[in-house]
Amino acid sequence: MKITIKDIARISGVSITTVSQILNNKGQRFSDETRRRVMKAVEENDYNPDYFAKNMVNRESKTIGMIVPDVTDLFFSKVIEGVEAYLTKKDYMILLCNSNHSHEMEKDYIKQLLNRSVAGILLASPNSLELETSLKSPYILIDRGLNTRTEGNLLVKEYDGSYESVQYLINAGHQKIGMLTNESGYYPMSERYEAYCQCLKDNHIAYNENYLEDGPVTIEGGYRAAKRLLEKTDITALCCGNDQMAIGAYRAAYELGLNIPKDLSIIGFDNLEISQYLNPPLTTVAQPAFEIGYTAATYLFQSINQPEKKVPNKTFGTEFIVRGSTAPIDN
Amino acid sequence: MKITIKDIARISGVSITTVSQILNNKGQRFSDETRRRVMKAVEENDYNPDYFAKNMVNRESKTIGMIVPDVTDLFFSKVIEGVEAYLTKKDYMILLCNSNHSHEMEKDYIKQLLNRSVAGILLASPNSLELETSLKSPYILIDRGLNTRTEGNLLVKEYDGSYESVQYLINAGHQKIGMLTNESGYYPMSERYEAYCQCLKDNHIAYNENYLEDGPVTIEGGYRAAKRLLEKTDITALCCGNDQMAIGAYRAAYELGLNIPKDLSIIGFDNLEISQYLNPPLTTVAQPAFEIGYTAATYLFQSINQPEKKVPNKTFGTEFIVRGSTAPIDN
């Protein structure tokens, strides 16, 4: 039979209120002896305070909600791992929601999360949000700065990372440099695109709109976009929206009989674990997915526990990693 | 100011109990007019019933817990996607826990999930569990049949899948066939190993223990294990514990100057999305990760809502998919 708080009170010879207050760390006014007696009864009888009843007092669900556009995306699974690593230390858990890139589902999930009284929300979203009206709980956005705000802004130096990769290709003799972008998904990549344009300009290379192709930021999306691009142009190098797209681009190149890097240099963005194992290993711009998740969780936790304190902003650097998928142009 | 149930009662001119019962679908005894009045007040004032207070009545958290050994494992992120796809339709959410393959963390998470009154638990575990004593809630295991039970057993025809792949290699002329196994992780792979042994035997090929190597079921684990194996033997084909290990084995082969499939045929297990994009595309044994997750969620839901009914068992078939990583042996 389930042990109740009534039983614990009876066994330790105190009132139910006393047990409740001691279990909720509000028992300072009781003697050490009383506290010890109650805790002993709790332990010996393996008493598990009812979570919801406890919650009515504490107002703490000890859960946070996390919404990601795609749980099978390798970047986000790494972000989730970072969030989990921090929260586990704090005995918090994640209610995970997969929005499938849909704004409708995001709004629906936010509502459901609030109904579950989550302590806060981590929202990785490709969409602009009317946050003032919709979010009544602490939150941190992982949104690439899409929504304007003065605190809790987590950014990655995408412009610098992208510029560096394009400059690297130009230094290696490339002039016909393609780019796989994504206009509508999580990676609007406007910064990467602007860096690409600026870098070409700084190097007096004419911009050619035929060298750009748009697609979903998935392996298949990269495959299809790269295939279209490689069939209609004679580019010698390709900057991909992310590593997943680059993996798809590898396949497109091989199907068209192109050797990487001899005929085509390819650069990704993310530095997924898998990228160093590709054939050839992928040259890429690394961004710290685990650390982004870990930091987002840290900030959310601060925002929950010290709501009066301003949440810091943080900008993460990138690192350009040269591997076997890029080579100087064969003249 | 937050609208409370008291306000709704006042506005609609009924008692708090009436509002509560109507909101909890227990208002059959009230007139349509009363119900309509209450719902109108709820809508017009954007009243959000307090989740925990509601829970005290309903005893429904509308969440399930899910524990996976590694959230960044490509197989499990696909399983999670399947679980999510089913639960979303039912307005249920997932509390996601990453056990890092640790039995201690699993036990700890189970406790925490029960404290949060989850409706049930999906446990993907590499470990044997003393379930009778520890789990007091509905649960479904994704454990490769590791724990004996008569219902809710989700199995994959691993023996058949493995046998088919080894036979395929033998038919293609291979005699020196290696295998990457994992004795301690999520994939004990005893069935796959037994099928490998039996298939060799059925084909009168001597078993050679040097052709086996053990490692974690990750890309890096596969890389290291394959490297050890390829450095010490002259195998012409390699069956990998899963696709992730196969990706690592590709790298090991290339570092040793081996061409796939000319010098070495490689076969994986899982059929991850990425596998068809590898260079060369990976020959593998497909198992339906999404469907396994979806089915597990369906069964858990049944187990929650119809506890008196026996949960079915289900065995998923595999499919052998031949791609470019395998070739007849060059005599």
Coordinates of C-alpha atoms in Angstrom, one line a residue, chain A residues 19-171:
Chain A
V19 CA 6.0 17.0 7.5
S20 CA 5.0 19.1 4.5
Q21 CA 7.0 22.1 5.6
I22 CA 10.1 20.1 6.4
L23 CA 9.9 18.2 3.1
N24 CA 9.6 21.5 1.3
N25 CA 12.6 23.1 3.0
K26 CA 10.4 25.4 5.0
G27 CA 11.0 23.7 8.3
Q28 CA 13.5 26.1 9.8
R29 CA 11.4 26.7 12.8
F30 CA 11.3 23.1 13.8
S31 CA 14.0 21.5 16.0
D32 CA 16.8 19.4 14.5
E33 CA 15.3 16.5 16.4
T34 CA 11.9 16.9 14.7
R35 CA 13.5 17.3 11.3
R36 CA 15.6 14.2 11.9
R37 CA 12.6 12.1 13.0
V38 CA 10.6 13.1 10.0
M39 CA 13.4 12.4 7.5
K40 CA 14.0 9.0 9.2
A41 CA 10.4 8.1 8.7
V42 CA 10.5 9.2 5.1
E43 CA 13.6 7.2 4.4
E44 CA 12.6 4.0 6.2
N45 CA 9.2 3.9 4.5
D46 CA 10.5 4.9 1.1
Y47 CA 8.0 7.7 1.1
N48 CA 7.8 9.6 -2.2
P49 CA 6.1 13.0 -1.8
D50 CA 3.4 13.3 -4.4
Y51 CA 4.8 15.4 -7.1
F52 CA 1.7 17.3 -8.0
A53 CA 0.7 17.9 -4.5
K54 CA 4.2 19.1 -3.8
N55 CA 4.0 21.3 -6.8
M56 CA 0.9 23.0 -5.5
V57 CA 3.1 24.3 -2.7
N58 CA 6.4 24.8 -4.5
R59 CA 5.1 26.0 -7.9
E60 CA 8.1 24.3 -9.5
S61 CA 7.7 21.7 -12.2
K62 CA 11.4 21.2 -12.5
T63 CA 11.0 20.8 -16.2
I64 CA 11.8 23.1 -19.1
G65 CA 10.4 22.9 -22.5
M66 CA 12.6 22.7 -25.6
I67 CA 11.4 23.2 -29.1
V68 CA 13.6 22.3 -32.0
P69 CA 12.8 22.3 -35.8
D70 CA 14.0 18.8 -36.4
V71 CA 15.1 16.3 -33.7
T72 CA 17.0 14.2 -36.3
D73 CA 19.1 17.2 -37.5
L74 CA 22.6 16.4 -36.3
F75 CA 23.3 20.0 -35.2
F76 CA 20.2 20.1 -33.0
S77 CA 20.8 16.7 -31.4
K78 CA 24.1 18.0 -30.3
V79 CA 22.5 21.2 -28.9
I80 CA 20.0 19.0 -27.0
E81 CA 22.9 17.0 -25.6
G82 CA 24.4 20.3 -24.3
V83 CA 21.1 21.4 -22.7
E84 CA 20.7 18.0 -21.1
A85 CA 24.2 18.0 -19.7
Y86 CA 23.5 21.3 -17.8
L87 CA 20.0 20.5 -16.7
T88 CA 20.8 17.1 -15.4
K89 CA 23.1 18.6 -12.8
K90 CA 20.2 20.8 -11.6
D91 CA 17.7 17.9 -11.5
Y92 CA 15.7 19.5 -14.3
M93 CA 14.2 17.7 -17.2
I94 CA 13.4 18.5 -20.8
L95 CA 10.0 18.3 -22.4
L96 CA 11.1 17.9 -26.0
C97 CA 9.1 19.2 -28.9
N98 CA 9.8 18.6 -32.6
S99 CA 8.2 21.5 -34.6
N100 CA 9.1 20.2 -38.0
H101 CA 10.0 23.8 -38.9
S102 CA 6.3 24.8 -38.6
H103 CA 5.4 28.0 -36.9
E104 CA 1.9 26.7 -36.2
M105 CA 3.3 23.7 -34.3
E106 CA 5.6 26.0 -32.4
K107 CA 2.8 28.1 -31.2
D108 CA 0.8 25.0 -30.3
Y109 CA 3.7 23.6 -28.4
I110 CA 4.3 26.8 -26.5
K111 CA 0.7 26.7 -25.3
Q112 CA 1.0 23.0 -24.3
L113 CA 4.3 23.7 -22.4
L114 CA 2.8 26.6 -20.5
N115 CA -0.2 24.3 -19.6
R116 CA 2.4 22.0 -18.1
S117 CA 3.8 24.9 -16.1
V118 CA 7.3 24.5 -17.4
A119 CA 9.8 26.7 -15.5
G120 CA 11.0 28.1 -18.8
I121 CA 11.3 27.5 -22.6
L122 CA 14.2 27.0 -24.9
L123 CA 13.0 27.8 -28.4
A124 CA 15.2 27.0 -31.4
S125 CA 13.2 28.5 -34.2
P126 CA 13.6 29.6 -37.8
N127 CA 10.6 31.9 -37.4
S128 CA 10.0 35.4 -36.2
L129 CA 7.7 35.4 -33.1
E130 CA 5.4 37.8 -31.4
L131 CA 7.0 37.0 -28.1
E132 CA 5.6 39.7 -26.0
T133 CA 2.1 38.4 -26.4
S134 CA 2.7 34.7 -26.5
L135 CA 5.4 33.9 -24.0
K136 CA 4.6 34.4 -20.4
S137 CA 7.4 32.3 -19.0
P138 CA 11.2 32.7 -18.9
Y139 CA 12.7 31.8 -22.3
I140 CA 15.9 31.8 -24.3
L141 CA 15.8 31.8 -28.1
I142 CA 18.2 29.9 -30.3
D143 CA 17.1 31.8 -33.4
R144 CA 20.2 33.2 -35.0
G145 CA 19.3 36.7 -33.7
L146 CA 16.1 36.7 -35.9
N147 CA 14.1 38.3 -33.2
T148 CA 15.4 41.6 -31.9
R149 CA 16.1 41.7 -28.2
T150 CA 18.6 43.3 -25.8
E151 CA 19.4 40.3 -23.5
G152 CA 19.8 36.5 -23.8
N153 CA 20.9 36.9 -27.4
L154 CA 23.0 33.9 -28.4
L155 CA 24.8 34.5 -31.7
V156 CA 27.5 32.8 -33.7
K157 CA 30.0 34.8 -35.8
E158 CA 28.6 33.4 -39.0
Y159 CA 29.7 36.4 -41.1
D160 CA 33.3 36.0 -40.1
G161 CA 33.2 32.2 -40.5
S162 CA 31.7 32.4 -43.9
Y163 CA 34.0 35.2 -45.1
E164 CA 37.1 33.2 -44.0
S165 CA 36.0 30.1 -45.9
V166 CA 35.4 32.1 -49.1
Q167 CA 38.7 33.9 -48.8
Y168 CA 40.4 30.6 -48.3
L169 CA 39.0 29.4 -51.6
I170 CA 40.0 32.6 -53.4
N171 CA 43.5 32.3 -52.0

